Coordinates of C-alpha atoms in Angstrom, one line a residue:
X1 CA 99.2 142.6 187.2
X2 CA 98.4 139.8 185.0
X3 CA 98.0 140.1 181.4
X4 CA 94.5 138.9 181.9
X5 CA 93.9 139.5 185.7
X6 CA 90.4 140.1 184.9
X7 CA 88.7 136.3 183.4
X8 CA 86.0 138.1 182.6
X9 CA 87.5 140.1 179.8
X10 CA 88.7 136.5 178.7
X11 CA 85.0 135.1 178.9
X12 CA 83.6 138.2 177.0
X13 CA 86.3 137.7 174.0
X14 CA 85.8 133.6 174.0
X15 CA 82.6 133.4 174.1
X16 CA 81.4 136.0 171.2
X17 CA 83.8 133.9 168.9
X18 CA 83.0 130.4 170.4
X19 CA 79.4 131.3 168.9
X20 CA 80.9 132.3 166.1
X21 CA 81.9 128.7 164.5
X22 CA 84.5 126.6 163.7
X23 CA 86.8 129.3 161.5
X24 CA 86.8 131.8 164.4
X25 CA 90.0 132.9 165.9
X26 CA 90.6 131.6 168.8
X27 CA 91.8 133.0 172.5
X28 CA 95.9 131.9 171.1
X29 CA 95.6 134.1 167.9
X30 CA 93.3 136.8 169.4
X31 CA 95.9 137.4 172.3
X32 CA 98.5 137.3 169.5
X33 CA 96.9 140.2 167.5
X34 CA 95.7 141.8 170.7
X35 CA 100.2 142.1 171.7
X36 CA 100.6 143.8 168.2
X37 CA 98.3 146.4 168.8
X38 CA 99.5 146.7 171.7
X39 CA 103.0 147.1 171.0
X40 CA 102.9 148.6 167.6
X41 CA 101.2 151.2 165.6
X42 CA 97.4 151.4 166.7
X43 CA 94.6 153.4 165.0
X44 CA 91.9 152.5 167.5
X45 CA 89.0 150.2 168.5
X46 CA 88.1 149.9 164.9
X47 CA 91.3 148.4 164.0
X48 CA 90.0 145.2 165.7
X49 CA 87.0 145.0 164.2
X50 CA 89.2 145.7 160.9
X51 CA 91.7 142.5 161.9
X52 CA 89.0 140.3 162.5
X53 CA 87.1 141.1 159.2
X54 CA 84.1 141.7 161.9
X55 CA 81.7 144.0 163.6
X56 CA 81.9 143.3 166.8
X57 CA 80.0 143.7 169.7
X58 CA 80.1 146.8 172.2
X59 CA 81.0 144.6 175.1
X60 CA 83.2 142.2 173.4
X61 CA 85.1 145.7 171.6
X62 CA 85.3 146.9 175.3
X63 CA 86.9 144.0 176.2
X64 CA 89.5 143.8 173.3
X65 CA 90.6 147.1 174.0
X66 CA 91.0 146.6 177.8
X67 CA 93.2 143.9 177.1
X68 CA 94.9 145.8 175.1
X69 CA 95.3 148.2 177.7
X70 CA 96.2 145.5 179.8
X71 CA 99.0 143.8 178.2
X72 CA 100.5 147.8 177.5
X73 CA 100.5 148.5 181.0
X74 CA 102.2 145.3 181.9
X75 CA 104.6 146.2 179.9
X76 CA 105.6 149.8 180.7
X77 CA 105.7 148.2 184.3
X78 CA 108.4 145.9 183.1
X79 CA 106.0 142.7 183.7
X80 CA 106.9 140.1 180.8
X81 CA 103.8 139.3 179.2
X82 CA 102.8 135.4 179.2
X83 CA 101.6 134.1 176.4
X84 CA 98.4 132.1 176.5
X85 CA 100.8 128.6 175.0
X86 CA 103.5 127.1 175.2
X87 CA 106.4 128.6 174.0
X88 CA 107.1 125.4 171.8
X89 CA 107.5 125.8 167.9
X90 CA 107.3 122.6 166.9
X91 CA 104.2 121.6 169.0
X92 CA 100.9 122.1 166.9
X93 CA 97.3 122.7 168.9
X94 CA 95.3 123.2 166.0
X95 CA 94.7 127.4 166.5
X96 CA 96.1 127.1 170.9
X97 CA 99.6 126.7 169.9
X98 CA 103.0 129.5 169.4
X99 CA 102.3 129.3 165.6
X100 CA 98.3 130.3 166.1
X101 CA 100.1 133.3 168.7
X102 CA 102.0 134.2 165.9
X103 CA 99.6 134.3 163.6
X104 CA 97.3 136.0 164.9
X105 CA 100.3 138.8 165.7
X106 CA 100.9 138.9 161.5
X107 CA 97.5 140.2 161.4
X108 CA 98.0 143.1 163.6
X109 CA 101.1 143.6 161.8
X110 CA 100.0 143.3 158.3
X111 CA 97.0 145.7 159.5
X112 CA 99.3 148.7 159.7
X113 CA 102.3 147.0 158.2
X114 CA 103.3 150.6 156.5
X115 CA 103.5 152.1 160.3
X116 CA 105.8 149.3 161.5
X117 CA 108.3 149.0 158.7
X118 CA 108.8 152.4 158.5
X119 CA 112.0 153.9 159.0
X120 CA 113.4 150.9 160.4
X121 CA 112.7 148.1 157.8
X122 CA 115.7 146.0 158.0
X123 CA 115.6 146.3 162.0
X124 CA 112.2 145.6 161.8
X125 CA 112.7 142.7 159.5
X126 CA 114.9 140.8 161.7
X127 CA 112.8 141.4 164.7
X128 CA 109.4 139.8 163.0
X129 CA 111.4 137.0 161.4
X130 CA 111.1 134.9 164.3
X131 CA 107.0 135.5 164.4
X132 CA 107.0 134.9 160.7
X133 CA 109.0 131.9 160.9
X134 CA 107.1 130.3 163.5
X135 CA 103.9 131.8 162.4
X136 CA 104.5 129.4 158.9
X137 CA 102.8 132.1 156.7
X138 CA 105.8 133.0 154.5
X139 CA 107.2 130.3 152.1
X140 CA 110.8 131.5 151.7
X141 CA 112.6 128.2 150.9
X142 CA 115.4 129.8 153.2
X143 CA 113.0 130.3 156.4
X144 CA 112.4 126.2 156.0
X145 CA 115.7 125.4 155.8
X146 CA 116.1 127.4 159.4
X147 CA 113.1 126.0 160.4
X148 CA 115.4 122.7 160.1
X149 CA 117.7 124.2 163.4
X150 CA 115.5 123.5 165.8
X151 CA 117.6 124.7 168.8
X152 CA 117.6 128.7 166.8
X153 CA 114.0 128.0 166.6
X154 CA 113.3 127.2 170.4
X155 CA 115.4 130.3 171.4
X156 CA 113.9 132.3 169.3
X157 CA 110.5 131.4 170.4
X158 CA 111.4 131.6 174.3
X159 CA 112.6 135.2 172.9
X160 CA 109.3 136.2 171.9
X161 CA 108.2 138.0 175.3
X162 CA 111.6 139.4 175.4
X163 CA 110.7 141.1 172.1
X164 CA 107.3 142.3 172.7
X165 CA 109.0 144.7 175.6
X166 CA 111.7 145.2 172.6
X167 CA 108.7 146.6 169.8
X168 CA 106.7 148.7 172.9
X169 CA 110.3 150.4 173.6
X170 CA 110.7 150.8 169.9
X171 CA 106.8 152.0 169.2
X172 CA 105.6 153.9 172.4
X173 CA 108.3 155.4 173.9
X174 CA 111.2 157.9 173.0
X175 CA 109.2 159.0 170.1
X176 CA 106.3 159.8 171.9
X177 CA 104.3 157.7 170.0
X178 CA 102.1 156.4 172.9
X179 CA 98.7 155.0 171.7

């Protein structure tokens, strides 16, 4: 199973926010937070309509949440999860590239970012620094001067399926923390 097998759940997401303007998230960074809450601590339908500073729709909830469902499943079947870009850090799409992914990832972290540091907030740290780094949303003068190695960079970004199966081992599993 795809992480998207069914387009019409991708139809049903894009097109609520292609009505919804110009500053609307688009597929990239909704698939991005869509992994987080997949992968990490989840409170619910609500905590998209929470991420997205929105009330959405029924249908386009439903949908959400099916991917969500989606993606999980995937991943407890061992499937590595495609991401809808390429896996590229320096190549900029303007909201369809890794950085937009990532960013829209943050913001599924950041929702619950109590839940996923806790316990574990060095291991945790180092796991996320590759979103945040790519992601460009933290201005550590450090994080630039990695950004400069660009062949750590590129590995860590092709790593970043690799880790999504990494954070739903850490999340849902041995702690019976299943959402």
């Amino acid at each position: 199973m795809s992480d998207v097998s069914n387009p019409s759940l991708k139809q049903t997401i894009e097109g609520h926010f292609a009505s919804e303007g110009e500053d609307a998230p688009t597929w990239v960074e909704i698939h991005g937070l869509t992994c987080a809450l997949a992968v990490g601590p989840y409170g619910g339908p609500e905590d998209f309509n929470t991420a997205l500073e929105s009330e959405l729709p029924e249908p386009v909830l439903d949908a959400l949440v099916s991917l969500r469902g989606r993606l999980l499943t995937g991943l407890y079947n061992g499937e590595r999860t495609t991401l809808p870009c390429l896996l590229d850090p320096y190549r900029e799409e303007d909201g369809n590239d890794l950085a937009s992914w990532c960013a829209g990832f943050l913001a599924g972290v950041f929702l619950r970012e109590e839940d996923w540091y806790q316990d574990h907030e060095d291991t945790m740290a180092n796991w996320l620094l590759p979103v945040v780094l790519i992601s460009g949303v933290d201005e550590d003068p450090s994080l630039d001067e990695l950004w400069e190695n660009s062949a750590v960079v590129r590995q860590m970004a092709t790593g970043l399926p690799d880790l999504l199966e990494e954070l739903v081992l850490h999340f849902q599993t041995a702690d019976g923390k299943d959402s």
